[in-house]
PDB file of C-alpha atoms in Angstrom:
ATOM      1  CA  GLY F   1      76.246  76.413-167.872  1.00 45.00           C
ATOM      2  CA  ARG F   2      78.813  74.051-166.956  1.00 57.00           C
ATOM      3  CA  MET F   3      78.144  72.264-163.578  1.00 74.00           C
ATOM      4  CA  GLY F   4      81.605  70.513-163.115  1.00 82.00           C
ATOM      5  CA  GLY F   5      83.827  72.877-161.226  1.00 91.00           C
ATOM      6  CA  VAL F   6      87.127  74.170-162.589  1.00 96.00           C
ATOM      7  CA  THR F   7      89.323  72.628-164.927  1.00 95.00           C
ATOM      8  CA  ASN F   8      92.455  74.515-163.508  1.00 96.00           C
ATOM      9  CA  LEU F   9      94.084  77.501-162.142  1.00 97.00           C
ATOM     10  CA  THR F  10      93.405  79.570-165.023  1.00 96.00           C
ATOM     11  CA  ASP F  11      89.709  78.705-165.404  1.00 96.00           C
ATOM     12  CA  PRO F  12      87.529  81.554-166.186  1.00 95.00           C
ATOM     13  CA  LEU F  13      85.047  80.096-163.641  1.00 94.00           C
ATOM     14  CA  TRP F  14      87.340  81.448-161.161  1.00 95.00           C
ATOM     15  CA  ARG F  15      86.559  85.319-162.005  1.00 94.00           C
ATOM     16  CA  LYS F  16      82.806  84.565-163.047  1.00 93.00           C
ATOM     17  CA  TYR F  17      81.980  82.896-159.747  1.00 91.00           C
ATOM     18  CA  PHE F  18      84.536  84.156-157.367  1.00 94.00           C
ATOM     19  CA  GLU F  19      86.736  87.319-158.212  1.00 93.00           C
ATOM     20  CA  ASP F  20      83.948  89.280-159.834  1.00 92.00           C
ATOM     21  CA  VAL F  21      81.320  88.403-157.074  1.00 90.00           C
ATOM     22  CA  TYR F  22      83.080  88.908-153.771  1.00 91.00           C
ATOM     23  CA  ASN F  23      85.054  91.859-154.423  1.00 87.00           C
ATOM     24  CA  ASP F  24      84.962  95.592-153.040  1.00 87.00           C
ATOM     25  CA  SER F  25      84.125  95.464-149.270  1.00 87.00           C
ATOM     26  CA  LEU F  26      85.349  91.569-149.324  1.00 89.00           C
ATOM     27  CA  GLN F  27      88.640  92.217-150.792  1.00 87.00           C
ATOM     28  CA  SER F  28      90.614  91.119-147.707  1.00 88.00           C
ATOM     29  CA  MET F  29      87.743  88.605-146.427  1.00 93.00           C
ATOM     30  CA  PRO F  30      88.969  84.888-145.753  1.00 95.00           C
ATOM     31  CA  PHE F  31      86.755  82.446-147.834  1.00 97.00           C
ATOM     32  CA  TYR F  32      87.507  79.148-145.626  1.00 97.00           C
ATOM     33  CA  THR F  33      86.040  76.605-148.300  1.00 97.00           C
ATOM     34  CA  VAL F  34      84.874  73.203-148.532  1.00 98.00           C
ATOM     35  CA  LEU F  35      84.491  70.826-151.648  1.00 98.00           C
ATOM     36  CA  GLY F  36      81.287  69.650-152.858  1.00 96.00           C
ATOM     37  CA  ASN F  37      80.112  67.169-155.470  1.00 95.00           C
ATOM     38  CA  HIS F  38      80.375  69.523-158.111  1.00 95.00           C
ATOM     39  CA  ASP F  39      83.769  70.446-157.432  1.00 96.00           C
ATOM     40  CA  TYR F  40      84.532  66.640-157.826  1.00 97.00           C
ATOM     41  CA  MET F  41      83.018  66.864-161.060  1.00 96.00           C
ATOM     42  CA  GLY F  42      86.220  69.196-161.953  1.00 96.00           C
ATOM     43  CA  ASN F  43      89.766  69.526-160.902  1.00 97.00           C
ATOM     44  CA  THR F  44      89.859  69.246-157.070  1.00 98.00           C
ATOM     45  CA  THR F  45      93.467  69.786-156.893  1.00 97.00           C
ATOM     46  CA  ALA F  46      93.308  73.060-158.470  1.00 97.00           C
ATOM     47  CA  GLN F  47      91.028  74.421-155.805  1.00 98.00           C
ATOM     48  CA  LEU F  48      93.605  72.982-153.347  1.00 98.00           C
ATOM     49  CA  LYS F  49      96.336  75.369-154.999  1.00 98.00           C
ATOM     50  CA  TYR F  50      94.066  78.318-155.793  1.00 97.00           C
ATOM     51  CA  ASN F  51      95.366  80.083-152.614  1.00 97.00           C
ATOM     52  CA  ILE F  52      98.660  80.979-154.341  1.00 96.00           C
ATOM     53  CA  LEU F  53      96.640  83.175-156.711  1.00 95.00           C
ATOM     54  CA  ASP F  54      94.175  84.653-154.373  1.00 95.00           C
ATOM     55  CA  GLN F  55      95.031  84.281-150.419  1.00 95.00           C
ATOM     56  CA  ARG F  56      91.520  84.815-149.573  1.00 96.00           C
ATOM     57  CA  TRP F  57      90.762  81.362-151.047  1.00 97.00           C
ATOM     58  CA  ILE F  58      91.590  78.945-148.166  1.00 98.00           C
ATOM     59  CA  LEU F  59      91.713  75.171-148.828  1.00 98.00           C
ATOM     60  CA  PRO F  60      94.761  74.130-147.646  1.00 98.00           C
ATOM     61  CA  GLU F  61      93.610  70.282-147.431  1.00 98.00           C
ATOM     62  CA  ARG F  62      90.654  68.331-148.377  1.00 98.00           C
ATOM     63  CA  PHE F  63      89.609  68.355-144.819  1.00 98.00           C
ATOM     64  CA  TYR F  64      91.220  70.684-142.030  1.00 98.00           C
ATOM     65  CA  SER F  65      90.818  72.588-139.017  1.00 98.00           C
ATOM     66  CA  GLN F  66      91.396  76.443-138.302  1.00 98.00           C
ATOM     67  CA  GLN F  67      91.080  78.243-134.764  1.00 97.00           C
ATOM     68  CA  VAL F  68      89.883  81.933-135.126  1.00 96.00           C
ATOM     69  CA  PRO F  69      89.725  84.440-132.382  1.00 96.00           C
ATOM     70  CA  ILE F  70      86.283  85.395-131.326  1.00 96.00           C
ATOM     71  CA  PRO F  71      85.783  89.232-132.267  1.00 91.00           C
ATOM     72  CA  GLY F  72      85.409  91.363-129.360  1.00 91.00           C
ATOM     73  CA  THR F  73      86.339  88.375-126.558  1.00 91.00           C
ATOM     74  CA  PRO F  74      89.778  88.534-125.736  1.00 90.00           C
ATOM     75  CA  GLY F  75      91.549  85.262-125.270  1.00 91.00           C
ATOM     76  CA  GLU F  76      88.332  83.200-126.465  1.00 94.00           C
ATOM     77  CA  ASN F  77      88.721  81.127-129.871  1.00 97.00           C
ATOM     78  CA  VAL F  78      86.611  79.191-132.052  1.00 98.00           C
ATOM     79  CA  THR F  79      87.585  75.906-133.950  1.00 98.00           C
ATOM     80  CA  PHE F  80      86.192  75.541-137.169  1.00 98.00           C
ATOM     81  CA  ILE F  81      86.664  71.880-138.498  1.00 98.00           C
ATOM     82  CA  PHE F  82      86.218  71.671-142.306  1.00 98.00           C
ATOM     83  CA  ILE F  83      85.211  68.031-143.938  1.00 98.00           C
ATOM     84  CA  ASP F  84      85.038  66.775-147.368  1.00 98.00           C
ATOM     85  CA  THR F  85      81.503  65.200-147.586  1.00 97.00           C
ATOM     86  CA  SER F  86      81.629  63.565-151.160  1.00 96.00           C
ATOM     87  CA  PRO F  87      83.670  60.408-150.336  1.00 96.00           C
ATOM     88  CA  PHE F  88      80.879  59.690-147.575  1.00 94.00           C
ATOM     89  CA  ILE F  89      77.965  59.690-150.334  1.00 92.00           C
ATOM     90  CA  GLN F  90      77.654  55.954-151.674  1.00 90.00           C
ATOM     91  CA  ASP F  91      75.657  57.104-154.243  1.00 89.00           C
ATOM     92  CA  TYR F  92      78.348  59.022-155.936  1.00 93.00           C
ATOM     93  CA  TYR F  93      80.793  55.654-156.069  1.00 93.00           C
ATOM     94  CA  ASP F  94      77.763  53.572-157.601  1.00 92.00           C
ATOM     95  CA  LYS F  95      76.604  56.304-160.131  1.00 92.00           C
ATOM     96  CA  PRO F  96      79.621  58.763-160.549  1.00 93.00           C
ATOM     97  CA  GLU F  97      78.575  61.986-162.319  1.00 92.00           C
ATOM     98  CA  ASN F  98      81.290  62.115-164.731  1.00 94.00           C
ATOM     99  CA  SER F  99      84.710  59.955-165.153  1.00 95.00           C
ATOM    100  CA  LYS F 100      86.588  63.057-162.995  1.00 95.00           C
ATOM    101  CA  MET F 101      84.175  62.406-160.277  1.00 96.00           C
ATOM    102  CA  LYS F 102      84.810  58.835-160.436  1.00 97.00           C
ATOM    103  CA  GLU F 103      88.658  58.954-160.678  1.00 97.00           C
ATOM    104  CA  GLN F 104      89.075  61.347-157.591  1.00 98.00           C
ATOM    105  CA  LEU F 105      86.561  59.811-155.185  1.00 97.00           C
ATOM    106  CA  ALA F 106      88.545  56.455-155.908  1.00 97.00           C
ATOM    107  CA  LEU F 107      91.596  58.115-154.151  1.00 98.00           C
ATOM    108  CA  GLN F 108      89.467  59.261-151.128  1.00 98.00           C
ATOM    109  CA  ASP F 109      89.124  57.212-147.742  1.00 97.00           C
ATOM    110  CA  TYR F 110      85.960  58.253-145.537  1.00 96.00           C
ATOM    111  CA  THR F 111      87.341  56.013-142.743  1.00 96.00           C
ATOM    112  CA  LYS F 112      90.404  57.875-142.361  1.00 97.00           C
ATOM    113  CA  GLN F 113      88.604  61.183-142.412  1.00 98.00           C
ATOM    114  CA  LEU F 114      86.488  59.864-139.680  1.00 97.00           C
ATOM    115  CA  SER F 115      89.554  58.892-137.763  1.00 98.00           C
ATOM    116  CA  TRP F 116      91.112  62.284-138.448  1.00 98.00           C
ATOM    117  CA  LEU F 117      87.896  64.088-137.315  1.00 98.00           C
ATOM    118  CA  ASP F 118      87.675  62.083-134.129  1.00 98.00           C
ATOM    119  CA  TYR F 119      91.467  62.731-133.414  1.00 98.00           C
ATOM    120  CA  THR F 120      91.262  66.572-134.304  1.00 98.00           C
ATOM    121  CA  LEU F 121      88.140  66.820-132.138  1.00 98.00           C
ATOM    122  CA  SER F 122      90.032  64.980-129.170  1.00 98.00           C
ATOM    123  CA  ASN F 123      92.845  67.424-129.312  1.00 97.00           C
ATOM    124  CA  THR F 124      90.573  70.666-129.706  1.00 97.00           C
ATOM    125  CA  GLN F 125      90.832  72.964-126.784  1.00 95.00           C
ATOM    126  CA  THR F 126      88.526  75.361-127.363  1.00 97.00           C
ATOM    127  CA  LYS F 127      85.040  75.211-126.085  1.00 96.00           C
ATOM    128  CA  TRP F 128      83.373  76.220-129.119  1.00 97.00           C
ATOM    129  CA  LYS F 129      83.892  73.453-131.944  1.00 98.00           C
ATOM    130  CA  LEU F 130      81.810  74.205-135.342  1.00 98.00           C
ATOM    131  CA  LEU F 131      81.621  71.876-138.146  1.00 98.00           C
ATOM    132  CA  VAL F 132      81.267  72.786-141.637  1.00 98.00           C
ATOM    133  CA  GLY F 133      80.777  70.502-144.758  1.00 98.00           C
ATOM    134  CA  HIS F 134      78.853  70.562-148.096  1.00 96.00           C
ATOM    135  CA  HIS F 135      76.476  67.629-147.578  1.00 94.00           C
ATOM    136  CA  PRO F 136      73.682  67.696-145.064  1.00 93.00           C
ATOM    137  CA  ILE F 137      73.746  65.070-142.076  1.00 93.00           C
ATOM    138  CA  VAL F 138      70.321  65.305-141.231  1.00 90.00           C
ATOM    139  CA  SER F 139      67.557  67.204-143.518  1.00 87.00           C
ATOM    140  CA  HIS F 140      64.167  67.578-143.718  1.00 85.00           C
ATOM    141  CA  ALA F 141      64.018  67.744-147.869  1.00 78.00           C
ATOM    142  CA  GLY F 142      63.642  64.774-149.767  1.00 62.00           C
ATOM    143  CA  LYS F 143      66.082  63.010-151.876  1.00 55.00           C
ATOM    144  CA  ASN F 144      68.023  62.330-148.590  1.00 55.00           C
ATOM    145  CA  ILE F 145      71.268  60.940-150.218  1.00 50.00           C
ATOM    146  CA  TYR F 146      73.072  61.086-146.723  1.00 52.00           C
ATOM    147  CA  LYS F 147      70.806  58.333-145.771  1.00 58.00           C
ATOM    148  CA  SER F 148      72.294  54.947-146.571  1.00 60.00           C
ATOM    149  CA  VAL F 149      71.262  51.238-146.389  1.00 63.00           C
ATOM    150  CA  ASP F 150      74.688  51.318-144.235  1.00 76.00           C
ATOM    151  CA  PRO F 151      74.704  54.596-141.697  1.00 75.00           C
ATOM    152  CA  ALA F 152      78.307  53.880-141.146  1.00 79.00           C
ATOM    153  CA  ARG F 153      79.120  54.514-144.889  1.00 82.00           C
ATOM    154  CA  SER F 154      77.022  57.719-144.967  1.00 88.00           C
ATOM    155  CA  MET F 155      76.827  61.329-143.516  1.00 91.00           C
ATOM    156  CA  ALA F 156      75.167  59.454-140.642  1.00 90.00           C
ATOM    157  CA  ALA F 157      78.561  58.583-139.417  1.00 93.00           C
ATOM    158  CA  VAL F 158      79.522  62.068-138.458  1.00 95.00           C
ATOM    159  CA  GLN F 159      76.755  62.734-135.991  1.00 94.00           C
ATOM    160  CA  PRO F 160      77.780  60.533-133.118  1.00 95.00           C
ATOM    161  CA  LEU F 161      81.624  62.202-133.228  1.00 97.00           C
ATOM    162  CA  MET F 162      79.689  65.515-132.800  1.00 96.00           C
ATOM    163  CA  GLU F 163      77.900  64.047-129.934  1.00 95.00           C
ATOM    164  CA  LYS F 164      80.909  62.513-128.389  1.00 96.00           C
ATOM    165  CA  HIS F 165      82.989  65.848-128.593  1.00 97.00           C
ATOM    166  CA  GLY F 166      80.271  68.326-127.981  1.00 96.00           C
ATOM    167  CA  VAL F 167      80.336  70.013-131.550  1.00 98.00           C
ATOM    168  CA  GLN F 168      77.732  72.830-131.040  1.00 98.00           C
ATOM    169  CA  ALA F 169      76.487  72.981-134.635  1.00 98.00           C
ATOM    170  CA  TYR F 170      77.013  71.772-138.382  1.00 98.00           C
ATOM    171  CA  PHE F 171      76.756  74.282-141.210  1.00 98.00           C
ATOM    172  CA  CYS F 172      75.976  72.760-144.778  1.00 96.00           C
ATOM    173  CA  GLY F 173      74.376  73.468-148.063  1.00 94.00           C
ATOM    174  CA  HIS F 174      74.078  71.361-150.939  1.00 92.00           C
ATOM    175  CA  ILE F 175      70.123  71.383-150.570  1.00 90.00           C
ATOM    176  CA  HIS F 176      68.719  74.298-152.347  1.00 89.00           C
ATOM    177  CA  ASP F 177      66.666  75.739-149.221  1.00 91.00           C
ATOM    178  CA  LEU F 178      66.979  77.192-145.698  1.00 94.00           C
ATOM    179  CA  GLN F 179      66.924  74.594-142.590  1.00 94.00           C
ATOM    180  CA  HIS F 180      67.311  74.756-139.084  1.00 97.00           C
ATOM    181  CA  LEU F 181      67.130  71.373-137.050  1.00 95.00           C
ATOM    182  CA  ASN F 182      68.230  70.313-133.517  1.00 95.00           C
ATOM    183  CA  MET F 183      68.891  66.622-132.982  1.00 92.00           C
ATOM    184  CA  ASN F 184      70.743  65.078-129.991  1.00 91.00           C
ATOM    185  CA  GLY F 185      71.932  68.408-128.764  1.00 91.00           C
ATOM    186  CA  SER F 186      73.485  70.029-131.730  1.00 95.00           C
ATOM    187  CA  ASP F 187      72.362  72.531-134.293  1.00 97.00           C
ATOM    188  CA  PHE F 188      72.255  71.433-138.161  1.00 96.00           C
ATOM    189  CA  PHE F 189      72.008  74.850-140.427  1.00 97.00           C
ATOM    190  CA  ILE F 190      71.492  74.380-144.097  1.00 95.00           C
ATOM    191  CA  SER F 191      71.986  77.414-146.029  1.00 95.00           C
ATOM    192  CA  GLY F 192      71.691  76.262-149.911  1.00 85.00           C
ATOM    193  CA  GLY F 193      69.128  79.129-150.760  1.00 82.00           C
ATOM    194  CA  GLY F 194      71.635  81.652-151.919  1.00 78.00           C
ATOM    195  CA  ALA F 195      70.708  81.614-155.597  1.00 74.00           C
ATOM    196  CA  PHE F 196      67.396  80.276-155.265  1.00 71.00           C
ATOM    197  CA  GLY F 197      65.150  78.492-153.086  1.00 76.00           C
ATOM    198  CA  LYS F 198      63.741  75.092-154.245  1.00 79.00           C
ATOM    199  CA  VAL F 199      60.705  72.960-153.168  1.00 76.00           C
ATOM    200  CA  TYR F 200      61.393  69.419-151.946  1.00 77.00           C
ATOM    201  CA  LEU F 201      59.341  66.764-150.680  1.00 73.00           C
ATOM    202  CA  ALA F 202      59.659  66.423-146.971  1.00 77.00           C
ATOM    203  CA  ASP F 203      61.130  63.746-145.384  1.00 78.00           C
ATOM    204  CA  GLU F 204      58.613  62.821-142.232  1.00 76.00           C
ATOM    205  CA  ASP F 205      61.454  60.866-140.169  1.00 79.00           C
ATOM    206  CA  THR F 206      63.016  64.116-139.355  1.00 82.00           C
ATOM    207  CA  THR F 207      59.941  66.332-138.697  1.00 82.00           C
ATOM    208  CA  SER F 208      60.424  66.166-134.844  1.00 85.00           C
ATOM    209  CA  PHE F 209      63.871  67.605-135.370  1.00 89.00           C
ATOM    210  CA  VAL F 210      62.859  70.663-137.430  1.00 88.00           C
ATOM    211  CA  SER F 211      63.018  74.141-135.975  1.00 90.00           C
ATOM    212  CA  PHE F 212      62.450  76.036-139.284  1.00 92.00           C
ATOM    213  CA  LYS F 213      62.420  75.362-142.868  1.00 93.00           C
ATOM    214  CA  SER F 214      62.018  77.694-146.251  1.00 90.00           C
ATOM    215  CA  ASP F 215      62.106  77.394-149.684  1.00 90.00           C
ATOM    216  CA  ALA F 216      62.752  81.178-149.983  1.00 88.00           C
ATOM    217  CA  ALA F 217      65.762  82.519-151.640  1.00 89.00           C
ATOM    218  CA  GLY F 218      68.248  83.436-148.706  1.00 92.00           C
ATOM    219  CA  VAL F 219      71.487  83.359-146.934  1.00 94.00           C
ATOM    220  CA  MET F 220      72.719  82.806-143.024  1.00 96.00           C
ATOM    221  CA  SER F 221      74.074  85.717-140.648  1.00 96.00           C
ATOM    222  CA  VAL F 222      76.050  84.131-137.493  1.00 97.00           C
ATOM    223  CA  HIS F 223      77.316  85.956-134.378  1.00 97.00           C
ATOM    224  CA  LEU F 224      79.358  84.367-132.258  1.00 97.00           C
ATOM    225  CA  PHE F 225      80.035  85.254-128.834  1.00 96.00           C
ATOM    226  CA  ALA F 226      81.776  83.438-125.600  1.00 94.00           C
ATOM    227  CA  ASP F 227      78.520  81.892-124.202  1.00 95.00           C
ATOM    228  CA  ARG F 228      75.871  81.803-127.395  1.00 96.00           C
ATOM    229  CA  MET F 229      76.242  81.901-131.154  1.00 97.00           C
ATOM    230  CA  GLU F 230      73.120  83.873-132.934  1.00 98.00           C
ATOM    231  CA  SER F 231      72.054  82.948-135.980  1.00 98.00           C
ATOM    232  CA  SER F 232      69.786  84.483-138.500  1.00 97.00           C
ATOM    233  CA  PHE F 233      68.125  83.292-141.894  1.00 96.00           C
ATOM    234  CA  LEU F 234      67.646  86.412-144.219  1.00 96.00           C
ATOM    235  CA  ALA F 235      65.336  86.421-147.272  1.00 93.00           C
ATOM    236  CA  SER F 236      66.943  88.169-150.538  1.00 89.00           C
ATOM    237  CA  ASN F 237      65.299  91.081-149.235  1.00 90.00           C
ATOM    238  CA  GLY F 238      66.938  91.425-145.895  1.00 91.00           C
ATOM    239  CA  THR F 239      63.699  90.309-143.849  1.00 95.00           C
ATOM    240  CA  VAL F 240      64.572  87.896-141.399  1.00 97.00           C
ATOM    241  CA  LEU F 241      63.104  84.576-141.348  1.00 96.00           C
ATOM    242  CA  HIS F 242      64.200  82.877-138.363  1.00 97.00           C
ATOM    243  CA  ASN F 243      66.566  83.468-135.564  1.00 98.00           C
ATOM    244  CA  ALA F 244      68.494  80.794-133.444  1.00 98.00           C
ATOM    245  CA  VAL F 245      70.265  81.003-130.542  1.00 97.00           C
ATOM    246  CA  THR F 246      72.967  78.110-129.763  1.00 97.00           C
ATOM    247  CA  PRO F 247      74.533  77.986-126.322  1.00 96.00           C
ATOM    248  CA  VAL F 248      78.593  77.128-125.913  1.00 96.00           C
ATOM    249  CA  SER F 249      77.332  74.429-123.497  1.00 90.00           C
ATOM    250  CA  PRO F 250      74.206  72.077-124.446  1.00 68.00           C
ATOM    251  CA  THR F 251      71.458  72.834-121.743  1.00 59.00           C
ATOM    252  CA  VAL F 252      70.502  69.440-119.939  1.00 48.00           C
TER     253      VAL F 252
END
């Protein structure tokens, strides 16, 4: 099939990969969305506008934050911060996957996004701050494109801001497996095995951070409470592969 995101608001891929998949009991569930590298191979502006056709699809900006009440915990909220990670990957500028990617990434500024992230986190009042993006900040899988000759020009630049502002966890995909890493007081969850699991060459530099990794196909289930977050990795048959508990305040 075509690997390049959508061409416009009426692209049949919307129906094939979104409308016809997430229906029935998910009819009223909001989908907070982030852009990935394949989206940049298509029309990202169409994705920013798709909410006018389906209100479940939420992507108001390329990066944005959203405060949400924690269910069953009156008065307690969580702030989700959604980032646009492709502009951090030097590889896509050096070797763009197509002309659309080249054109659209040329208009992005990762340094402005870092400033926005720092400012947004500084002004976030909630105890829970959770970050969501497409590419990993740290990963145990090979081909670590977030690793760059210049760490300031890569996904590694996001990590010090997480530490500075007490962000409890980062959720991402891109790598087609399941991983849980813990580094400098934050949890890093990679859930990219929804369609299939892939075997990667291990990155030995990150071995000490790894709590769990599996090349099984599967998904994550996350429950948030006022004082902790309980995360589970589930295989496609529903078997629990790994459980993690993230406290709201780091334990010293």
